[in-house]
Amino acid sequence: MSAEQQSINHNNTDESEDSLTQITNENKKRQIEDVEEEPKPTSALAEKMAKLKQLKRRRATEVEQGNRRDRNLEFQRSKENPRLEAKSERKKEEALKLLEKQEARDKGEDYERKQFWKYSAESAEAWEKKMAKKAKMANNGFTDYTQLAHKKYLRLMSDFKPDMNSYNEKKLESIERAIRNGEDPSDVIAMANSLDYASVDDKPSKEAIDRLAAETKKQIEKRETRSRERKEVVDDISWINEKNRVFNQKIARFYDKYTKEIRENLERGTAL
């Protein structure tokens, strides 16, 4: 092989190596660009962990603020006595009433008569009727359920305001129907015992349905407000808010029978 051929082969080898190096560098650059374009899984995981920590801190802050608010409200409630406030207000009203009586006595006036001057004759008469009705409907004690049902019926009927126009229309229809059937229209009992009220065409009006619904709702609300809740006797306060109080009650319901003696010994200082 001549020297010229060797130099040519050497040049070709160098060119091929340069081209391979260039291709390799381009591939590396492309891989680096692809890696930079793709999202790093570690960064996404770090963001999620940071967000989770932030949510935990926010939750802890909300719980702490809620506990502090409930504790402050409970402290304020413990300082207040609603019965004492009502008693002081009642005493204040009685004192003002006694003062007015004393002033009327000093002026030579009749206090009771002076009080009636504040109301009209119609208002006084309506008040007397109301008091008489209240005394008549007063609860004199439970005897039997029949009397209780009758009393409730009278109370409902006293508040009931019938639609006389609709009643007169129904009455005329009943009289006409009795005449067509050859019956005596003056026989009120036969007309009252008729089964025509159960016909398909005889439907209650919308006002009657609304009145029945309103009365039923009123009775339900009255029954709910009159129900007596069992008031628990709180010996010691071992809770910081309402949620913690309910939780302590659930725990005590199941475990107090096992820990009662131990707690009593600890309180007395006689525990082993």
PDB file of C-alpha atoms in Angstrom:
ATOM      1  CA  MET A   1       0.000   0.000   0.000  1.00  0.00           C
ATOM      2  CA  SER A   2       1.383   3.357  -0.986  1.00  0.00           C
ATOM      3  CA  ALA A   3       1.792   6.361   1.263  1.00  0.00           C
ATOM      4  CA  GLU A   4      -0.947   8.278  -0.552  1.00  0.00           C
ATOM      5  CA  GLN A   5      -3.524   5.535   0.083  1.00  0.00           C
ATOM      6  CA  GLN A   6      -2.548   5.383   3.764  1.00  0.00           C
ATOM      7  CA  SER A   7      -3.000   9.140   4.115  1.00  0.00           C
ATOM      8  CA  ILE A   8      -6.399   8.938   2.392  1.00  0.00           C
ATOM      9  CA  ASN A   9      -7.542   6.136   4.706  1.00  0.00           C
ATOM     10  CA  HIS A  10      -6.301   8.065   7.710  1.00  0.00           C
ATOM     11  CA  ASN A  11      -8.213  11.162   6.616  1.00  0.00           C
ATOM     12  CA  ASN A  12     -11.378   9.112   6.083  1.00  0.00           C
ATOM     13  CA  THR A  13     -11.029   7.613   9.552  1.00  0.00           C
ATOM     14  CA  ASP A  14     -10.627  11.058  11.104  1.00  0.00           C
ATOM     15  CA  GLU A  15     -13.668  12.351   9.243  1.00  0.00           C
ATOM     16  CA  SER A  16     -15.778   9.377  10.364  1.00  0.00           C
ATOM     17  CA  GLU A  17     -14.672   9.852  13.967  1.00  0.00           C
ATOM     18  CA  ASP A  18     -15.513  13.558  13.788  1.00  0.00           C
ATOM     19  CA  SER A  19     -18.943  12.801  12.367  1.00  0.00           C
ATOM     20  CA  LEU A  20     -19.592  10.192  15.068  1.00  0.00           C
ATOM     21  CA  THR A  21     -18.500  12.640  17.744  1.00  0.00           C
ATOM     22  CA  GLN A  22     -20.777  15.312  16.296  1.00  0.00           C
ATOM     23  CA  ILE A  23     -23.735  12.912  16.171  1.00  0.00           C
ATOM     24  CA  THR A  24     -23.082  11.809  19.744  1.00  0.00           C
ATOM     25  CA  ASN A  25     -22.929  15.400  20.949  1.00  0.00           C
ATOM     26  CA  GLU A  26     -26.176  16.218  19.159  1.00  0.00           C
ATOM     27  CA  ASN A  27     -27.887  13.201  20.743  1.00  0.00           C
ATOM     28  CA  LYS A  28     -26.674  14.243  24.181  1.00  0.00           C
ATOM     29  CA  LYS A  29     -27.946  17.780  23.646  1.00  0.00           C
ATOM     30  CA  ARG A  30     -31.315  16.446  22.509  1.00  0.00           C
ATOM     31  CA  GLN A  31     -31.548  14.162  25.559  1.00  0.00           C
ATOM     32  CA  ILE A  32     -30.678  17.044  27.880  1.00  0.00           C
ATOM     33  CA  GLU A  33     -33.362  19.216  26.264  1.00  0.00           C
ATOM     34  CA  ASP A  34     -35.920  16.406  26.593  1.00  0.00           C
ATOM     35  CA  VAL A  35     -35.046  15.954  30.244  1.00  0.00           C
ATOM     36  CA  GLU A  36     -35.365  19.681  30.871  1.00  0.00           C
ATOM     37  CA  GLU A  37     -38.726  19.795  29.111  1.00  0.00           C
ATOM     38  CA  GLU A  38     -40.154  16.832  31.075  1.00  0.00           C
ATOM     39  CA  PRO A  39     -41.469  17.698  34.605  1.00  0.00           C
ATOM     40  CA  LYS A  40     -39.308  16.370  37.346  1.00  0.00           C
ATOM     41  CA  PRO A  41     -41.155  13.910  39.569  1.00  0.00           C
ATOM     42  CA  THR A  42     -39.202  15.027  42.607  1.00  0.00           C
ATOM     43  CA  SER A  43     -40.300  18.652  42.208  1.00  0.00           C
ATOM     44  CA  ALA A  44     -43.994  17.646  41.855  1.00  0.00           C
ATOM     45  CA  LEU A  45     -43.752  15.468  44.947  1.00  0.00           C
ATOM     46  CA  ALA A  46     -42.101  18.291  46.857  1.00  0.00           C
ATOM     47  CA  GLU A  47     -44.902  20.663  45.849  1.00  0.00           C
ATOM     48  CA  LYS A  48     -47.524  18.175  47.030  1.00  0.00           C
ATOM     49  CA  MET A  49     -45.744  17.680  50.338  1.00  0.00           C
ATOM     50  CA  ALA A  50     -45.462  21.440  50.830  1.00  0.00           C
ATOM     51  CA  LYS A  51     -49.173  21.853  50.081  1.00  0.00           C
ATOM     52  CA  LEU A  52     -50.023  19.040  52.509  1.00  0.00           C
ATOM     53  CA  LYS A  53     -47.953  20.682  55.249  1.00  0.00           C
ATOM     54  CA  GLN A  54     -49.679  23.991  54.552  1.00  0.00           C
ATOM     55  CA  LEU A  55     -53.104  22.354  54.850  1.00  0.00           C
ATOM     56  CA  LYS A  56     -52.074  20.700  58.115  1.00  0.00           C
ATOM     57  CA  ARG A  57     -50.868  24.015  59.527  1.00  0.00           C
ATOM     58  CA  ARG A  58     -54.097  25.705  58.443  1.00  0.00           C
ATOM     59  CA  ARG A  59     -56.171  22.934  60.021  1.00  0.00           C
ATOM     60  CA  ALA A  60     -54.200  23.158  63.257  1.00  0.00           C
ATOM     61  CA  THR A  61     -54.671  26.935  63.293  1.00  0.00           C
ATOM     62  CA  GLU A  62     -58.425  26.612  62.739  1.00  0.00           C
ATOM     63  CA  VAL A  63     -58.727  24.031  65.516  1.00  0.00           C
ATOM     64  CA  GLU A  64     -56.715  26.199  67.887  1.00  0.00           C
ATOM     65  CA  GLN A  65     -58.797  29.267  67.079  1.00  0.00           C
ATOM     66  CA  GLY A  66     -62.025  27.286  67.521  1.00  0.00           C
ATOM     67  CA  ASN A  67     -60.886  25.934  70.884  1.00  0.00           C
ATOM     68  CA  ARG A  68     -59.875  29.396  72.040  1.00  0.00           C
ATOM     69  CA  ARG A  69     -63.211  30.858  70.929  1.00  0.00           C
ATOM     70  CA  ASP A  70     -65.208  28.108  72.657  1.00  0.00           C
ATOM     71  CA  ARG A  71     -63.113  28.468  75.793  1.00  0.00           C
ATOM     72  CA  ASN A  72     -63.712  32.223  75.905  1.00  0.00           C
ATOM     73  CA  LEU A  73     -67.436  31.771  75.342  1.00  0.00           C
ATOM     74  CA  GLU A  74     -67.611  29.163  78.074  1.00  0.00           C
ATOM     75  CA  PHE A  75     -65.723  31.461  80.431  1.00  0.00           C
ATOM     76  CA  GLN A  76     -68.096  34.335  79.697  1.00  0.00           C
ATOM     77  CA  ARG A  77     -71.089  32.021  80.120  1.00  0.00           C
ATOM     78  CA  SER A  78     -69.783  30.811  83.463  1.00  0.00           C
ATOM     79  CA  LYS A  79     -69.565  34.403  84.700  1.00  0.00           C
ATOM     80  CA  GLU A  80     -73.151  35.178  83.668  1.00  0.00           C
ATOM     81  CA  ASN A  81     -76.212  33.974  85.527  1.00  0.00           C
ATOM     82  CA  PRO A  82     -79.427  34.290  83.479  1.00  0.00           C
ATOM     83  CA  ARG A  83     -81.607  33.603  86.503  1.00  0.00           C
ATOM     84  CA  LEU A  84     -79.892  36.357  88.444  1.00  0.00           C
ATOM     85  CA  GLU A  85     -80.379  38.799  85.565  1.00  0.00           C
ATOM     86  CA  ALA A  86     -84.075  37.914  85.269  1.00  0.00           C
ATOM     87  CA  LYS A  87     -84.458  38.252  89.029  1.00  0.00           C
ATOM     88  CA  SER A  88     -82.793  41.673  89.068  1.00  0.00           C
ATOM     89  CA  GLU A  89     -84.960  42.816  86.147  1.00  0.00           C
ATOM     90  CA  ARG A  90     -88.085  41.640  87.949  1.00  0.00           C
ATOM     91  CA  LYS A  91     -87.027  43.439  91.122  1.00  0.00           C
ATOM     92  CA  LYS A  92     -86.403  46.586  89.113  1.00  0.00           C
ATOM     93  CA  GLU A  93     -89.914  46.453  87.639  1.00  0.00           C
ATOM     94  CA  GLU A  94     -91.411  45.874  91.090  1.00  0.00           C
ATOM     95  CA  ALA A  95     -89.444  48.821  92.471  1.00  0.00           C
ATOM     96  CA  LEU A  96     -90.718  51.096  89.698  1.00  0.00           C
ATOM     97  CA  LYS A  97     -94.261  49.909  90.334  1.00  0.00           C
ATOM     98  CA  LEU A  98     -93.947  50.611  94.061  1.00  0.00           C
ATOM     99  CA  LEU A  99     -92.532  54.052  93.280  1.00  0.00           C
ATOM    100  CA  GLU A 100     -95.500  54.850  91.025  1.00  0.00           C
ATOM    101  CA  LYS A 101     -97.908  53.664  93.728  1.00  0.00           C
ATOM    102  CA  GLN A 102     -96.192  55.860  96.302  1.00  0.00           C
ATOM    103  CA  GLU A 103     -96.330  58.894  94.018  1.00  0.00           C
ATOM    104  CA  ALA A 104    -100.042  58.289  93.311  1.00  0.00           C
ATOM    105  CA  ARG A 105    -100.724  57.910  97.047  1.00  0.00           C
ATOM    106  CA  ASP A 106     -98.906  61.163  97.809  1.00  0.00           C
ATOM    107  CA  LYS A 107    -100.988  62.976  95.191  1.00  0.00           C
ATOM    108  CA  GLY A 108    -104.212  61.438  96.492  1.00  0.00           C
ATOM    109  CA  GLU A 109    -104.896  59.473  93.297  1.00  0.00           C
ATOM    110  CA  ASP A 110    -106.137  55.931  92.788  1.00  0.00           C
ATOM    111  CA  TYR A 111    -103.281  53.934  91.286  1.00  0.00           C
ATOM    112  CA  GLU A 112    -105.445  51.141  89.808  1.00  0.00           C
ATOM    113  CA  ARG A 113    -107.819  53.630  88.211  1.00  0.00           C
ATOM    114  CA  LYS A 114    -104.882  55.596  86.869  1.00  0.00           C
ATOM    115  CA  GLN A 115    -103.541  52.457  85.229  1.00  0.00           C
ATOM    116  CA  PHE A 116    -106.850  51.907  83.430  1.00  0.00           C
ATOM    117  CA  TRP A 117    -106.529  55.365  81.880  1.00  0.00           C
ATOM    118  CA  LYS A 118    -103.786  53.984  79.654  1.00  0.00           C
ATOM    119  CA  TYR A 119    -106.260  51.705  77.852  1.00  0.00           C
ATOM    120  CA  SER A 120    -109.485  52.304  75.996  1.00  0.00           C
ATOM    121  CA  ALA A 121    -112.825  50.806  77.010  1.00  0.00           C
ATOM    122  CA  GLU A 122    -112.709  48.400  74.067  1.00  0.00           C
ATOM    123  CA  SER A 123    -109.235  47.183  75.037  1.00  0.00           C
ATOM    124  CA  ALA A 124    -110.278  46.680  78.660  1.00  0.00           C
ATOM    125  CA  GLU A 125    -113.382  44.751  77.606  1.00  0.00           C
ATOM    126  CA  ALA A 126    -111.369  42.561  75.231  1.00  0.00           C
ATOM    127  CA  TRP A 127    -108.842  41.905  77.993  1.00  0.00           C
ATOM    128  CA  GLU A 128    -111.569  40.865  80.421  1.00  0.00           C
ATOM    129  CA  LYS A 129    -113.041  38.486  77.845  1.00  0.00           C
ATOM    130  CA  LYS A 130    -109.630  37.016  77.218  1.00  0.00           C
ATOM    131  CA  MET A 131    -109.013  36.477  80.925  1.00  0.00           C
ATOM    132  CA  ALA A 132    -112.449  34.877  81.354  1.00  0.00           C
ATOM    133  CA  LYS A 133    -111.787  32.555  78.427  1.00  0.00           C
ATOM    134  CA  LYS A 134    -108.374  31.685  79.817  1.00  0.00           C
ATOM    135  CA  ALA A 135    -109.866  30.898  83.224  1.00  0.00           C
ATOM    136  CA  LYS A 136    -112.507  28.716  81.591  1.00  0.00           C
ATOM    137  CA  MET A 137    -109.911  26.799  79.579  1.00  0.00           C
ATOM    138  CA  ALA A 138    -107.519  26.542  82.515  1.00  0.00           C
ATOM    139  CA  ASN A 139    -105.888  23.201  83.090  1.00  0.00           C
ATOM    140  CA  ASN A 140    -107.441  21.717  86.213  1.00  0.00           C
ATOM    141  CA  GLY A 141    -105.440  18.512  86.061  1.00  0.00           C
ATOM    142  CA  PHE A 142    -105.513  15.419  83.905  1.00  0.00           C
ATOM    143  CA  THR A 143    -108.535  13.134  84.291  1.00  0.00           C
ATOM    144  CA  ASP A 144    -108.771  11.050  81.121  1.00  0.00           C
ATOM    145  CA  TYR A 145    -107.924  11.225  77.437  1.00  0.00           C
ATOM    146  CA  THR A 146    -111.551  11.871  76.479  1.00  0.00           C
ATOM    147  CA  GLN A 147    -111.596  15.124  78.421  1.00  0.00           C
ATOM    148  CA  LEU A 148    -108.200  16.032  76.986  1.00  0.00           C
ATOM    149  CA  ALA A 149    -109.402  15.437  73.415  1.00  0.00           C
ATOM    150  CA  HIS A 150    -112.606  17.405  74.063  1.00  0.00           C
ATOM    151  CA  LYS A 151    -110.620  20.293  75.482  1.00  0.00           C
ATOM    152  CA  LYS A 152    -108.335  20.313  72.464  1.00  0.00           C
ATOM    153  CA  TYR A 153    -111.350  20.207  70.154  1.00  0.00           C
ATOM    154  CA  LEU A 154    -112.886  23.230  71.886  1.00  0.00           C
ATOM    155  CA  ARG A 155    -109.605  25.119  71.617  1.00  0.00           C
ATOM    156  CA  LEU A 156    -109.304  24.365  67.905  1.00  0.00           C
ATOM    157  CA  MET A 157    -112.923  25.307  67.260  1.00  0.00           C
ATOM    158  CA  SER A 158    -112.503  28.588  69.119  1.00  0.00           C
ATOM    159  CA  ASP A 159    -109.736  29.533  66.695  1.00  0.00           C
ATOM    160  CA  PHE A 160    -111.560  28.167  63.654  1.00  0.00           C
ATOM    161  CA  LYS A 161    -113.205  30.731  61.375  1.00  0.00           C
ATOM    162  CA  PRO A 162    -115.654  28.996  59.007  1.00  0.00           C
ATOM    163  CA  ASP A 163    -116.312  30.159  55.467  1.00  0.00           C
ATOM    164  CA  MET A 164    -120.027  30.934  55.615  1.00  0.00           C
ATOM    165  CA  ASN A 165    -120.337  31.584  51.869  1.00  0.00           C
ATOM    166  CA  SER A 166    -119.021  28.131  51.036  1.00  0.00           C
ATOM    167  CA  TYR A 167    -121.227  26.649  53.757  1.00  0.00           C
ATOM    168  CA  ASN A 168    -124.364  28.267  52.354  1.00  0.00           C
ATOM    169  CA  GLU A 169    -123.507  27.071  48.842  1.00  0.00           C
ATOM    170  CA  LYS A 170    -123.052  23.505  50.076  1.00  0.00           C
ATOM    171  CA  LYS A 171    -126.298  23.751  51.999  1.00  0.00           C
ATOM    172  CA  LEU A 172    -128.248  24.860  48.913  1.00  0.00           C
ATOM    173  CA  GLU A 173    -126.723  22.025  46.899  1.00  0.00           C
ATOM    174  CA  SER A 174    -127.765  19.531  49.582  1.00  0.00           C
ATOM    175  CA  ILE A 175    -131.330  20.894  49.625  1.00  0.00           C
ATOM    176  CA  GLU A 176    -131.585  20.697  45.835  1.00  0.00           C
ATOM    177  CA  ARG A 177    -130.210  17.160  45.840  1.00  0.00           C
ATOM    178  CA  ALA A 178    -132.684  16.130  48.551  1.00  0.00           C
ATOM    179  CA  ILE A 179    -135.575  17.564  46.515  1.00  0.00           C
ATOM    180  CA  ARG A 180    -134.423  15.709  43.394  1.00  0.00           C
ATOM    181  CA  ASN A 181    -134.201  12.449  45.341  1.00  0.00           C
ATOM    182  CA  GLY A 182    -137.643  12.937  46.853  1.00  0.00           C
ATOM    183  CA  GLU A 183    -136.324  13.442  50.375  1.00  0.00           C
ATOM    184  CA  ASP A 184    -137.369  15.927  52.993  1.00  0.00           C
ATOM    185  CA  PRO A 185    -134.988  18.933  52.764  1.00  0.00           C
ATOM    186  CA  SER A 186    -135.847  19.930  56.333  1.00  0.00           C
ATOM    187  CA  ASP A 187    -134.365  16.674  57.668  1.00  0.00           C
ATOM    188  CA  VAL A 188    -130.962  18.019  58.643  1.00  0.00           C
ATOM    189  CA  ILE A 189    -129.794  14.718  60.142  1.00  0.00           C
ATOM    190  CA  ALA A 190    -130.397  12.815  56.909  1.00  0.00           C
ATOM    191  CA  MET A 191    -128.561  15.488  54.944  1.00  0.00           C
ATOM    192  CA  ALA A 192    -125.657  15.459  57.387  1.00  0.00           C
ATOM    193  CA  ASN A 193    -125.363  11.666  57.221  1.00  0.00           C
ATOM    194  CA  SER A 194    -125.288  11.643  53.443  1.00  0.00           C
ATOM    195  CA  LEU A 195    -122.281  10.032  51.778  1.00  0.00           C
ATOM    196  CA  ASP A 196    -122.106  12.588  48.993  1.00  0.00           C
ATOM    197  CA  TYR A 197    -119.201  14.301  50.722  1.00  0.00           C
ATOM    198  CA  ALA A 198    -117.050  11.311  49.737  1.00  0.00           C
ATOM    199  CA  SER A 199    -117.754  11.685  46.033  1.00  0.00           C
ATOM    200  CA  VAL A 200    -114.969  12.313  43.544  1.00  0.00           C
ATOM    201  CA  ASP A 201    -116.198  15.802  42.710  1.00  0.00           C
ATOM    202  CA  ASP A 202    -116.321  16.905  46.346  1.00  0.00           C
ATOM    203  CA  LYS A 203    -112.770  18.090  47.009  1.00  0.00           C
ATOM    204  CA  PRO A 204    -111.554  20.487  49.687  1.00  0.00           C
ATOM    205  CA  SER A 205    -110.458  23.917  48.593  1.00  0.00           C
ATOM    206  CA  LYS A 206    -106.848  25.029  48.506  1.00  0.00           C
ATOM    207  CA  GLU A 207    -107.493  27.402  51.413  1.00  0.00           C
ATOM    208  CA  ALA A 208    -108.816  24.539  53.547  1.00  0.00           C
ATOM    209  CA  ILE A 209    -105.761  22.394  52.762  1.00  0.00           C
ATOM    210  CA  ASP A 210    -103.418  25.273  53.599  1.00  0.00           C
ATOM    211  CA  ARG A 211    -105.292  25.901  56.845  1.00  0.00           C
ATOM    212  CA  LEU A 212    -104.998  22.236  57.829  1.00  0.00           C
ATOM    213  CA  ALA A 213    -101.274  22.188  56.991  1.00  0.00           C
ATOM    214  CA  ALA A 214    -100.647  25.384  58.961  1.00  0.00           C
ATOM    215  CA  GLU A 215    -102.543  24.066  61.985  1.00  0.00           C
ATOM    216  CA  THR A 216    -100.664  20.752  61.886  1.00  0.00           C
ATOM    217  CA  LYS A 217     -97.334  22.557  61.643  1.00  0.00           C
ATOM    218  CA  LYS A 218     -98.313  24.795  64.541  1.00  0.00           C
ATOM    219  CA  GLN A 219     -99.161  21.791  66.727  1.00  0.00           C
ATOM    220  CA  ILE A 220     -95.865  20.091  65.860  1.00  0.00           C
ATOM    221  CA  GLU A 221     -93.879  23.219  66.754  1.00  0.00           C
ATOM    222  CA  LYS A 222     -95.772  23.590  70.023  1.00  0.00           C
ATOM    223  CA  ARG A 223     -95.146  19.942  70.880  1.00  0.00           C
ATOM    224  CA  GLU A 224     -91.439  20.297  70.154  1.00  0.00           C
ATOM    225  CA  THR A 225     -91.060  23.442  72.241  1.00  0.00           C
ATOM    226  CA  ARG A 226     -92.908  21.900  75.170  1.00  0.00           C
ATOM    227  CA  SER A 227     -90.776  18.778  75.258  1.00  0.00           C
ATOM    228  CA  ARG A 228     -88.578  18.756  78.324  1.00  0.00           C
ATOM    229  CA  GLU A 229     -84.957  17.982  77.743  1.00  0.00           C
ATOM    230  CA  ARG A 230     -83.028  16.103  80.361  1.00  0.00           C
ATOM    231  CA  LYS A 231     -80.536  18.449  81.937  1.00  0.00           C
ATOM    232  CA  GLU A 232     -77.348  16.708  82.861  1.00  0.00           C
ATOM    233  CA  VAL A 233     -75.791  17.497  86.196  1.00  0.00           C
ATOM    234  CA  VAL A 234     -72.212  18.587  85.576  1.00  0.00           C
ATOM    235  CA  ASP A 235     -70.036  17.750  88.569  1.00  0.00           C
ATOM    236  CA  ASP A 236     -66.705  18.745  87.083  1.00  0.00           C
ATOM    237  CA  ILE A 237     -65.824  20.323  83.758  1.00  0.00           C
ATOM    238  CA  SER A 238     -63.326  18.136  81.927  1.00  0.00           C
ATOM    239  CA  TRP A 239     -63.897  19.468  78.413  1.00  0.00           C
ATOM    240  CA  ILE A 240     -62.833  22.525  76.441  1.00  0.00           C
ATOM    241  CA  ASN A 241     -65.616  22.761  73.844  1.00  0.00           C
ATOM    242  CA  GLU A 242     -68.898  21.143  72.836  1.00  0.00           C
ATOM    243  CA  LYS A 243     -67.295  18.555  70.561  1.00  0.00           C
ATOM    244  CA  ASN A 244     -64.901  17.490  73.298  1.00  0.00           C
ATOM    245  CA  ARG A 245     -67.786  17.312  75.798  1.00  0.00           C
ATOM    246  CA  VAL A 246     -69.745  14.910  73.564  1.00  0.00           C
ATOM    247  CA  PHE A 247     -66.635  12.788  73.053  1.00  0.00           C
ATOM    248  CA  ASN A 248     -66.013  12.611  76.812  1.00  0.00           C
ATOM    249  CA  GLN A 249     -69.619  11.552  77.354  1.00  0.00           C
ATOM    250  CA  LYS A 250     -69.246   8.706  74.863  1.00  0.00           C
ATOM    251  CA  ILE A 251     -66.039   7.544  76.533  1.00  0.00           C
ATOM    252  CA  ALA A 252     -67.597   7.791  79.992  1.00  0.00           C
ATOM    253  CA  ARG A 253     -70.619   5.783  78.894  1.00  0.00           C
ATOM    254  CA  PHE A 254     -68.453   2.739  78.193  1.00  0.00           C
ATOM    255  CA  TYR A 255     -65.480   3.049  80.549  1.00  0.00           C
ATOM    256  CA  ASP A 256     -66.723   4.842  83.675  1.00  0.00           C
ATOM    257  CA  LYS A 257     -67.803   1.579  85.268  1.00  0.00           C
ATOM    258  CA  TYR A 258     -64.191   0.382  85.051  1.00  0.00           C
ATOM    259  CA  THR A 259     -62.392   3.592  85.999  1.00  0.00           C
ATOM    260  CA  LYS A 260     -64.758   4.999  88.626  1.00  0.00           C
ATOM    261  CA  GLU A 261     -63.010   3.381  91.596  1.00  0.00           C
ATOM    262  CA  ILE A 262     -59.548   4.344  90.331  1.00  0.00           C
ATOM    263  CA  ARG A 263     -60.573   7.981  89.843  1.00  0.00           C
ATOM    264  CA  GLU A 264     -62.140   8.137  93.300  1.00  0.00           C
ATOM    265  CA  ASN A 265     -58.965   6.726  94.849  1.00  0.00           C
ATOM    266  CA  LEU A 266     -56.861   9.270  92.990  1.00  0.00           C
ATOM    267  CA  GLU A 267     -59.090  12.097  94.174  1.00  0.00           C
ATOM    268  CA  ARG A 268     -58.923  10.906  97.779  1.00  0.00           C
ATOM    269  CA  GLY A 269     -55.198  10.247  97.534  1.00  0.00           C
ATOM    270  CA  THR A 270     -55.561   6.619  98.573  1.00  0.00           C
ATOM    271  CA  ALA A 271     -54.500   5.069  95.278  1.00  0.00           C
ATOM    272  CA  LEU A 272     -51.786   2.413  95.424  1.00  0.00           C
TER     273      LEU A 272
END
